[in-house]
Coordinates of C-alpha atoms and ligand atoms in Angstrom, one line a residue:
M1 CA 121.5 130.5 239.2
T2 CA 121.8 134.0 240.6
S3 CA 124.8 134.6 243.0
T4 CA 122.3 135.1 245.8
S5 CA 120.5 131.8 245.3
R6 CA 123.8 130.0 244.8
R7 CA 125.1 131.4 248.1
A8 CA 121.8 130.4 249.8
F9 CA 122.1 126.8 248.5
L10 CA 125.7 126.5 249.5
A11 CA 124.9 127.8 253.0
G12 CA 122.0 125.3 253.0
G13 CA 124.4 122.5 252.0
A14 CA 126.7 123.3 254.9
G15 CA 123.7 123.5 257.3
V16 CA 121.8 120.5 256.0
A17 CA 121.3 118.9 259.4
A18 CA 119.7 122.1 260.7
A19 CA 117.5 122.3 257.6
L20 CA 116.5 118.6 258.0
A21 CA 115.4 119.2 261.6
L22 CA 112.6 121.5 260.5
P23 CA 109.2 120.1 260.9
T24 CA 106.5 121.8 258.7
A25 CA 104.9 124.1 261.2
A26 CA 107.9 124.9 263.3
G27 CA 109.8 125.5 260.0
A28 CA 107.3 128.1 259.0
A29 CA 107.7 129.8 262.3
D30 CA 111.5 129.8 262.1
Q31 CA 111.5 131.2 258.6
E32 CA 113.7 134.2 258.1
P33 CA 111.7 137.1 256.8
G34 CA 111.9 137.1 253.0
G35 CA 113.7 133.7 253.0
P36 CA 112.5 130.6 251.3
E37 CA 109.4 129.0 252.8
P38 CA 110.3 125.7 254.6
I39 CA 108.2 122.7 253.6
T40 CA 108.4 119.1 254.9
A41 CA 107.2 116.2 252.8
D42 CA 107.9 112.5 252.4
V43 CA 109.0 113.1 248.8
A44 CA 110.0 116.1 246.7
V45 CA 109.6 115.8 243.0
V46 CA 111.5 118.1 240.7
G47 CA 109.7 118.9 237.4
A48 CA 106.0 118.9 236.6
G49 CA 106.2 117.2 233.2
L50 CA 104.4 113.9 232.6
A51 CA 107.2 112.0 234.4
G52 CA 107.2 114.1 237.6
L53 CA 103.4 114.4 237.8
T54 CA 103.0 110.6 237.3
A55 CA 105.5 109.9 240.1
A56 CA 103.7 112.4 242.4
R57 CA 100.3 111.0 241.5
R58 CA 101.4 107.4 242.3
L59 CA 103.1 108.4 245.5
A60 CA 100.2 110.5 246.7
A61 CA 97.9 107.6 245.9
A62 CA 100.1 105.3 248.0
G63 CA 99.7 107.7 251.0
A64 CA 103.0 109.7 250.8
S65 CA 103.1 113.4 251.3
V66 CA 104.5 114.9 248.1
V67 CA 105.5 118.4 246.9
V68 CA 106.3 119.0 243.2
L69 CA 108.6 121.9 242.3
E70 CA 108.2 123.1 238.8
A71 CA 110.5 125.8 237.3
R72 CA 108.0 127.1 234.7
D73 CA 104.8 128.9 235.4
R74 CA 102.9 126.0 233.9
V75 CA 102.9 122.2 234.0
G76 CA 103.4 119.8 231.1
G77 CA 107.1 120.4 230.3
R78 CA 107.7 119.4 226.7
T79 CA 103.9 119.3 226.0
L80 CA 102.3 122.6 225.3
N81 CA 98.8 123.4 224.0
H82 CA 98.6 126.5 221.7
A83 CA 95.2 128.2 221.4
I84 CA 94.0 128.5 217.7
G85 CA 90.6 130.1 218.4
G86 CA 87.2 128.9 219.2
G87 CA 88.4 127.0 222.2
K88 CA 90.5 124.7 220.0
V89 CA 94.2 123.9 220.3
A90 CA 97.2 122.7 218.3
E91 CA 100.1 121.2 220.2
A92 CA 103.5 122.9 220.0
G93 CA 105.3 120.0 221.7
G94 CA 104.6 116.3 222.1
E95 CA 101.3 115.1 220.8
F96 CA 101.1 111.7 219.0
V97 CA 100.4 108.4 220.7
G98 CA 100.1 105.0 219.1
P99 CA 99.9 101.2 219.6
T100 CA 101.8 99.9 222.7
Q101 CA 101.9 103.3 224.2
N102 CA 99.6 102.0 226.9
R103 CA 100.7 104.0 229.9
I104 CA 100.1 107.4 228.4
V105 CA 96.8 106.4 227.0
A106 CA 95.8 104.9 230.4
L107 CA 96.8 108.1 232.2
A108 CA 94.8 110.1 229.7
Q109 CA 91.8 107.9 230.3
E110 CA 92.2 108.1 234.1
V111 CA 91.9 111.9 233.9
G112 CA 88.9 111.7 231.5
L113 CA 90.6 112.2 228.1
G114 CA 90.2 110.1 225.0
V115 CA 92.2 109.9 221.8
F116 CA 91.3 110.5 218.1
D117 CA 92.9 109.4 214.9
A118 CA 95.5 111.7 213.4
Y119 CA 94.4 112.7 209.9
D120 CA 95.8 110.2 207.5
T121 CA 93.5 109.9 204.6
G122 CA 94.8 110.4 201.0
Q123 CA 98.4 110.7 199.7
N124 CA 101.7 111.7 201.3
I125 CA 104.2 113.8 199.3
Y126 CA 107.9 113.0 199.0
V127 CA 110.4 115.3 197.4
N128 CA 114.0 114.5 197.0
G129 CA 116.0 116.3 194.2
L130 CA 114.1 115.6 191.0
A131 CA 111.8 113.1 192.6
H132 CA 108.3 114.4 193.5
L133 CA 106.1 111.5 194.4
K134 CA 102.6 111.1 195.9
Y135 CA 102.0 107.9 197.7
S136 CA 99.6 106.2 200.1
D137 CA 100.9 104.9 203.4
T138 CA 98.5 101.8 203.1
G139 CA 101.2 100.0 201.1
L140 CA 103.9 97.6 202.4
L141 CA 106.3 100.4 203.3
G142 CA 103.9 102.3 205.4
T143 CA 104.9 105.9 205.9
A144 CA 108.3 105.3 204.3
P145 CA 108.5 106.8 200.7
P146 CA 108.6 104.4 197.8
D147 CA 111.6 106.0 196.2
P148 CA 112.9 103.5 193.5
L149 CA 116.5 104.5 194.2
L150 CA 116.1 103.8 198.0
L151 CA 113.5 101.0 198.0
L152 CA 115.8 98.1 198.4
D153 CA 117.8 99.8 201.2
I154 CA 114.7 100.9 203.1
I155 CA 113.4 97.3 203.1
K156 CA 116.8 95.7 203.8
L157 CA 118.0 98.0 206.6
S158 CA 114.7 98.3 208.4
Q159 CA 114.4 94.5 208.4
Q160 CA 118.0 94.2 209.6
I161 CA 117.4 96.6 212.5
D162 CA 114.1 94.8 213.4
L163 CA 116.0 91.5 213.6
M164 CA 118.8 93.1 215.7
V165 CA 116.4 94.3 218.3
R166 CA 114.6 91.0 218.8
N167 CA 115.2 90.1 222.5
F168 CA 117.0 93.4 223.1
P169 CA 117.5 94.3 226.8
V170 CA 115.6 97.5 226.7
A171 CA 116.3 98.5 230.3
T172 CA 120.1 97.8 230.0
P173 CA 121.1 98.4 226.4
W174 CA 124.8 98.2 227.4
T175 CA 124.4 94.4 228.0
A176 CA 123.1 93.8 224.4
P177 CA 125.2 91.5 222.2
N178 CA 127.9 93.6 220.5
A179 CA 127.0 96.6 222.6
A180 CA 130.5 98.0 222.6
K181 CA 130.8 97.6 218.8
Y182 CA 127.5 99.3 218.1
D183 CA 128.1 102.1 220.7
A184 CA 131.3 102.9 218.9
E185 CA 129.4 103.5 215.7
T186 CA 126.8 106.1 214.7
L187 CA 123.6 105.5 212.8
E188 CA 125.3 107.1 209.8
S189 CA 128.4 104.9 209.9
W190 CA 126.3 101.7 210.3
V191 CA 124.1 102.7 207.4
R192 CA 127.0 103.6 205.2
A193 CA 128.6 100.2 205.9
N194 CA 125.4 98.3 205.2
A195 CA 123.5 100.2 202.5
I196 CA 123.6 99.7 198.7
N197 CA 123.0 103.4 198.0
D198 CA 124.6 104.9 201.1
N199 CA 124.5 108.5 200.1
G200 CA 120.9 108.3 199.1
I201 CA 119.8 106.6 202.3
V202 CA 121.7 108.9 204.6
G203 CA 120.2 111.8 202.7
I204 CA 116.7 110.7 203.5
L205 CA 117.5 109.6 207.0
R206 CA 118.4 113.2 207.8
P207 CA 114.9 114.7 207.8
F208 CA 113.7 111.5 209.5
T209 CA 116.1 111.8 212.5
E210 CA 115.9 115.6 212.5
A211 CA 112.1 115.2 213.2
L212 CA 112.4 112.0 215.4
V213 CA 115.1 113.2 217.8
G214 CA 116.3 116.7 216.6
A215 CA 119.7 115.4 215.5
E216 CA 121.6 114.0 212.5
P217 CA 122.3 110.3 211.8
G218 CA 126.0 111.0 212.5
D219 CA 125.2 112.3 216.0
L220 CA 123.5 109.2 217.3
S221 CA 125.2 106.2 218.9
F222 CA 124.0 103.2 216.9
L223 CA 123.4 101.3 220.2
H224 CA 121.2 104.2 221.3
V225 CA 119.2 103.9 218.0
L226 CA 118.8 100.1 218.6
A227 CA 117.6 100.8 222.1
Y228 CA 115.2 103.4 220.7
V229 CA 113.7 101.0 218.1
A230 CA 113.6 98.1 220.7
G231 CA 111.7 100.5 223.0
A232 CA 109.0 101.1 220.3
G233 CA 106.9 98.3 221.8
D234 CA 105.9 97.0 225.1
E235 CA 106.4 93.9 227.3
T236 CA 104.5 91.7 224.9
H237 CA 105.2 93.4 221.5
P238 CA 108.9 93.7 220.5
G239 CA 109.8 97.1 219.2
T240 CA 110.0 97.6 215.4
F241 CA 111.3 100.3 213.2
E242 CA 108.0 100.5 211.4
R243 CA 106.1 101.2 214.6
L244 CA 108.4 104.1 215.3
F245 CA 108.1 105.5 211.8
N246 CA 104.5 104.9 210.8
V247 CA 101.4 106.9 211.3
R248 CA 98.9 104.0 210.6
N249 CA 99.7 101.4 213.3
G250 CA 102.6 103.5 214.5
A251 CA 103.7 106.1 217.0
Q252 CA 101.9 108.9 215.0
Q253 CA 98.5 107.2 214.9
S254 CA 96.5 109.1 217.4
R255 CA 96.2 112.3 219.4
I256 CA 94.7 113.4 222.7
V257 CA 91.3 115.1 222.6
G258 CA 91.8 118.6 224.1
G259 CA 95.6 118.5 223.5
S260 CA 98.3 116.5 225.2
Q261 CA 99.1 119.2 227.8
L262 CA 95.6 118.8 229.2
I263 CA 96.7 115.5 230.7
S264 CA 99.3 117.2 232.9
E265 CA 96.9 120.0 233.8
R266 CA 94.4 117.5 235.0
V267 CA 96.9 115.5 237.0
A268 CA 98.3 118.7 238.6
A269 CA 94.8 119.9 239.4
A270 CA 94.1 116.7 241.3
L271 CA 97.4 117.2 243.2
G272 CA 96.3 120.7 244.1
S273 CA 98.6 123.0 246.2
S274 CA 101.4 120.4 246.4
V275 CA 102.4 121.5 242.9
R276 CA 104.5 124.7 243.2
L277 CA 104.9 126.6 239.9
S278 CA 107.7 129.1 239.1
T279 CA 109.9 127.3 241.5
P280 CA 113.2 126.3 239.8
V281 CA 115.2 123.9 241.9
R282 CA 118.7 125.2 242.4
G283 CA 120.2 122.6 244.8
I284 CA 119.8 119.2 246.3
A285 CA 121.7 118.3 249.5
Q286 CA 121.5 115.0 251.2
T287 CA 122.6 113.4 254.4
D288 CA 122.1 110.0 255.9
S289 CA 118.8 111.0 257.3
G290 CA 117.2 113.1 254.6
V291 CA 117.4 115.4 251.6
T292 CA 117.0 119.2 251.3
V293 CA 115.8 120.5 248.0
T294 CA 116.4 124.2 247.6
S295 CA 114.7 126.8 245.3
D296 CA 114.5 130.5 245.6
A297 CA 110.9 130.4 247.0
V298 CA 110.9 127.2 249.1
T299 CA 113.2 124.8 250.9
V300 CA 111.8 121.2 251.0
T301 CA 113.0 118.7 253.6
A302 CA 112.1 115.2 252.5
Q303 CA 113.1 111.6 252.8
R304 CA 113.5 111.1 249.0
V305 CA 113.6 113.3 245.9
V306 CA 112.6 112.3 242.4
V307 CA 114.4 114.4 239.8
A308 CA 112.1 114.2 236.7
V309 CA 113.9 116.5 234.3
P310 CA 116.0 115.7 231.1
P311 CA 119.6 114.6 232.0
P312 CA 121.3 117.8 230.7
L313 CA 119.0 119.9 232.9
A314 CA 119.4 117.7 235.9
A315 CA 123.1 118.5 235.5
R316 CA 122.4 122.2 236.1
I317 CA 121.3 121.5 239.6
D318 CA 124.0 121.8 242.4
Y319 CA 124.4 118.6 244.4
A320 CA 125.9 118.2 247.8
P321 CA 127.8 115.9 248.1
L322 CA 128.8 115.9 244.4
L323 CA 127.2 113.2 242.3
P324 CA 129.3 110.2 241.4
A325 CA 131.6 110.9 238.3
A326 CA 129.7 108.3 236.2
R327 CA 126.4 110.2 236.6
D328 CA 128.0 113.6 235.8
L329 CA 129.9 112.3 232.8
L330 CA 126.7 110.6 231.6
T331 CA 124.8 113.9 231.6
Q332 CA 127.7 115.7 229.8
R333 CA 127.2 113.2 226.9
F334 CA 123.4 112.9 226.9
A335 CA 122.6 116.1 224.9
M336 CA 119.2 117.5 224.0
G337 CA 118.1 117.3 220.4
A338 CA 117.4 120.6 218.6
L339 CA 113.8 120.8 217.4
M340 CA 111.4 123.5 216.4
K341 CA 107.7 123.0 215.5
V342 CA 106.4 125.5 212.9
E343 CA 102.6 125.7 212.5
A344 CA 100.6 127.5 209.8
V345 CA 96.8 127.9 210.4
Y346 CA 94.3 128.2 207.5
P347 CA 90.5 128.7 207.6
T348 CA 90.1 125.1 206.4
S349 CA 92.3 122.1 205.9
F350 CA 91.9 122.5 202.2
W351 CA 94.5 119.9 201.3
R352 CA 92.1 117.2 202.4
A353 CA 89.8 118.1 199.5
E354 CA 92.8 117.5 197.2
K355 CA 93.1 113.9 198.7
L356 CA 96.3 114.8 200.5
T357 CA 97.1 113.8 204.1
G358 CA 99.1 117.0 204.6
Q359 CA 102.2 114.9 205.2
F360 CA 105.4 115.4 203.3
L361 CA 109.0 114.2 203.7
T362 CA 111.7 116.1 201.9
V363 CA 115.4 116.4 201.8
G364 CA 116.5 120.0 202.6
G365 CA 114.8 122.6 204.8
P366 CA 113.6 124.4 206.6
V367 CA 111.0 121.7 207.2
G368 CA 111.9 118.1 206.7
Y369 CA 108.6 116.5 207.7
A370 CA 105.2 118.1 207.9
F371 CA 101.8 116.8 208.9
D372 CA 98.1 117.8 209.4
N373 CA 97.8 119.1 213.0
S374 CA 94.2 120.3 212.7
P375 CA 91.7 119.7 215.5
P376 CA 89.5 116.6 215.3
D377 CA 86.8 118.4 213.1
G378 CA 89.5 119.7 210.6
T379 CA 88.6 123.3 211.2
P380 CA 90.7 125.4 211.2
G381 CA 93.3 123.6 209.1
V382 CA 96.7 123.4 210.8
L383 CA 99.9 122.3 209.0
A384 CA 102.8 121.6 211.3
G385 CA 106.4 121.0 210.4
F386 CA 109.5 120.0 212.2
V387 CA 112.7 122.0 211.8
G388 CA 115.3 119.8 213.5
G389 CA 119.0 119.1 213.8
T390 CA 121.1 121.0 211.3
Q391 CA 118.0 122.7 209.9
N392 CA 117.3 124.0 213.4
H393 CA 120.9 125.3 213.8
I394 CA 120.4 127.1 210.5
W395 CA 116.9 128.4 210.8
G396 CA 116.6 128.9 214.6
P397 CA 118.7 132.1 214.7
K398 CA 117.1 133.7 211.6
P399 CA 114.6 136.6 212.1
P400 CA 111.1 135.1 212.6
A401 CA 109.7 136.8 209.5
E402 CA 112.4 135.3 207.3
R403 CA 111.8 131.9 208.7
R404 CA 108.0 132.2 208.3
A405 CA 108.4 133.2 204.6
A406 CA 110.8 130.3 203.9
V407 CA 108.5 127.8 205.6
L408 CA 105.4 129.0 203.7
A409 CA 107.2 129.1 200.4
Q410 CA 108.4 125.6 201.0
Y411 CA 104.8 124.4 201.7
A412 CA 103.6 126.1 198.6
R413 CA 106.4 124.6 196.5
L414 CA 106.1 121.0 197.8
F415 CA 102.3 120.9 197.6
R416 CA 102.3 123.0 194.3
D417 CA 99.5 125.1 195.8
D418 CA 99.9 128.9 196.5
R419 CA 97.1 128.8 199.1
F420 CA 99.8 127.7 201.6
L421 CA 101.4 131.2 201.2
S422 CA 98.5 132.9 203.1
P423 CA 97.8 131.4 206.5
S424 CA 95.4 133.2 208.8
D425 CA 97.8 132.6 211.7
Y426 CA 101.3 131.3 212.1
F427 CA 103.4 130.4 215.1
D428 CA 106.6 128.5 215.8
M429 CA 108.1 127.1 219.0
D430 CA 111.8 126.5 219.2
W431 CA 112.5 124.2 222.1
T432 CA 116.2 125.1 222.2
Q433 CA 115.2 128.6 223.4
E434 CA 113.2 127.2 226.3
E435 CA 115.2 127.8 229.5
W436 CA 113.7 124.7 231.2
S437 CA 114.1 122.3 228.2
R438 CA 116.9 123.7 226.1
G439 CA 116.0 121.4 223.2
G440 CA 113.8 118.5 222.3
P441 CA 112.1 116.2 221.7
T442 CA 114.5 114.2 223.9
A443 CA 118.1 113.9 225.0
I444 CA 120.2 111.6 222.9
A445 CA 123.3 109.5 223.7
A446 CA 126.5 110.2 221.8
P447 CA 128.7 107.2 220.9
G448 CA 130.3 105.6 223.9
T449 CA 127.8 107.0 226.4
L450 CA 125.6 104.0 227.1
T451 CA 128.4 101.4 227.4
S452 CA 130.5 103.7 229.6
F453 CA 127.9 105.3 231.8
G454 CA 124.5 103.8 231.0
P455 CA 123.7 102.4 234.4
A456 CA 124.0 105.9 235.9
L457 CA 120.9 106.9 233.9
T458 CA 118.5 105.3 236.4
A459 CA 120.7 104.2 239.4
P460 CA 119.5 106.1 242.5
V461 CA 122.3 108.2 244.1
G462 CA 121.5 107.9 247.8
R463 CA 118.1 109.5 248.3
I464 CA 118.0 110.9 244.7
H465 CA 115.9 108.9 242.2
W466 CA 115.8 109.7 238.5
A467 CA 112.8 109.9 236.2
G468 CA 112.0 111.5 232.9
T469 CA 111.3 110.0 229.5
E470 CA 115.1 109.4 228.8
T471 CA 115.2 106.9 231.7
S472 CA 112.4 104.7 230.3
D473 CA 112.8 101.2 229.0
Y474 CA 110.0 101.4 226.5
W475 CA 109.2 104.5 224.5
Q476 CA 112.0 106.6 225.8
G477 CA 111.8 110.0 224.3
Y478 CA 108.0 109.8 224.1
M479 CA 105.2 110.8 226.5
D480 CA 104.6 107.2 227.1
G481 CA 108.2 106.8 228.3
A482 CA 107.8 109.8 230.6
V483 CA 104.8 108.1 232.3
R484 CA 106.5 104.8 232.5
S485 CA 109.6 106.4 234.1
G486 CA 107.4 108.2 236.7
E487 CA 105.7 104.9 237.5
R488 CA 109.1 103.2 237.9
A489 CA 110.5 106.0 240.1
A490 CA 107.4 106.0 242.3
A491 CA 107.6 102.3 242.8
E492 CA 111.3 102.6 243.7
V493 CA 110.6 105.3 246.3
S494 CA 107.5 103.6 247.7
S495 CA 109.5 100.5 248.5
L496 CA 111.9 102.6 250.5
L497 CA 109.7 104.9 252.4
Ligands
FAD501 C1 108.5 119.5 219.4 C2 108.2 118.2 220.2 C3 107.5 117.2 219.6 C4 107.3 116.0 220.3 N1 106.4 115.0 219.8 C5 106.1 114.0 220.5 C6 105.0 113.1 220.1 O1 104.4 113.4 219.0 N2 104.7 112.1 220.9 C7 105.3 111.8 222.0 O2 105.0 110.8 222.7 N3 106.3 112.6 222.5 C8 106.7 113.7 221.8 N4 107.6 114.6 222.2 C9 108.4 114.2 223.4 C10 107.5 114.4 224.7 O3 106.9 115.6 224.7 C11 108.5 114.2 225.9 O4 109.1 112.9 225.8 C12 107.7 114.2 227.3 O5 106.8 115.3 227.3 C13 108.8 114.4 228.3 O6 108.2 114.4 229.6 P1 109.1 114.5 230.9 O7 108.2 114.6 232.1 O8 110.1 113.3 230.9 O9 110.1 115.8 230.7 P2 109.6 117.3 230.6 O10 108.3 117.4 229.9 O11 110.8 118.0 230.0 O12 109.4 117.8 232.1 C14 110.4 118.2 232.9 C15 109.9 119.4 233.7 O13 110.9 119.8 234.6 C16 110.9 121.2 234.6 N5 112.3 121.6 235.1 C17 113.5 121.5 234.4 N6 114.5 121.9 235.3 C18 113.9 122.2 236.5 C19 114.4 122.6 237.7 N7 115.8 122.8 237.9 N8 113.6 122.8 238.7 C20 112.3 122.6 238.6 N9 111.7 122.2 237.4 C21 112.5 122.0 236.4 C22 110.6 121.6 233.3 O14 110.1 122.9 233.2 C23 109.5 120.6 232.9 O15 108.3 121.0 233.2 C24 107.9 115.8 221.6 C25 108.6 116.8 222.2 C26 108.8 118.0 221.5 C27 109.6 119.1 222.1

């Protein structure tokens, strides 16, 4: 926040009653020259990602007047289409959808968008030390690698986790059996205590969690992990580890025709001028009778506000009065993952002719997990990789040319094919560098967070309601969770308007 805008907000906080008295037209007339434009609406929504836009769409459909304030000059938040020529796109943020992710698929359909199968024909590659395996994911283990040194642990631990999340309270993980015990552990400490080959299994978990949540197994509360797995389902299908991990029958099964950001663009187009871009919200002040949402360009007077941004970014807004301690302490412990997506574009997806899916999983970096990110017709060929967690901390600050050379050399080495060294285009997107995300794909709970402060994730604070994928019961961290959270927040607000 600039010192000018902070002063403006604090002044607004002190004069909330005056601000709340402004009706739309009179407010415009009273506007100080050059000051923020006053707007009156039933509901202000902060953030035009999938969560905020879903909330706004639902509320508008229910007859409420809504204004959406978005910091970026685009909608879609953690989804972003990147043009690769010929009118085609490759996603630089969220892209996959899969079974039980019914809400995002329904929203896509409502705005006229379908899905197509992610490319998954042929063999995956797995490289770990001396092991260099090719395998098909049609076997019992699905996308998990059939490494003989890890096989027993992969089966044992994934089944153990699946059993632990049966009947898990997805909306209130802190009420789960043994919640305090599991929240005091990390995924790594639990695996070490339960695995046969603990070093081996933690080694292969690293690229998995680096891609999944942009963090290391030792960063993650084990209770949070259980909630994440339990959430990989819906009201009629219990979550499973396999559904989270797999491409076939899993969360990586399908993609959105036209790219995932198009969903948000279409929802925003229908909302029209009520979506305000380049409008970062600086402050939220509430009284008994209303709420004032302050940005540099507009000041919105509303009955309710839905804050649909990741918890760490919600913490960067100034609140008057201060938020309850539990909410603030929660956001101090719910940190963004560190994730970068690197994408190499080739004239064709030539690996398909070699009967390879394009997927690899490997220990070491820069890329831990890669996959075929080509458009539906396979041309051009796009190979995308995740650089997450520790690998992101190492490779993010390096000069782009050095990073690109390391990624392409790694592709060529793992696929044993020098054609990977010469892409026709290359781009990468480091979400930690994005002012209005500061990481991705999601925020993650450190040990102790959920049991101490979990209820504050969704509990409204007066007229403030919380949305965003992190607040979802099912598929938190995913686009589906974002949509679900927007639907939940809209229902909450509708019942109070
Ligand atoms: C690299 C990557 C890969 C991913 N892969 C997948 C995947 O394959 N499948 C999947 O389902 N999900 C994936 N995800 C996660 C998915 O993209 C997110 O869960 C989802 O998009 C989050 O939506 P949201 O609306 O909750 O939050 P966001 O998309 O973060 O939206 C929040 C919005 O609020 C805005 N904002 C922030 N602060 C302010 C402020 N002060 N004032 C106004 N506006 C503000 C932001 O600019 C943003 O537009 C991935 C994410 C990343 C980064």
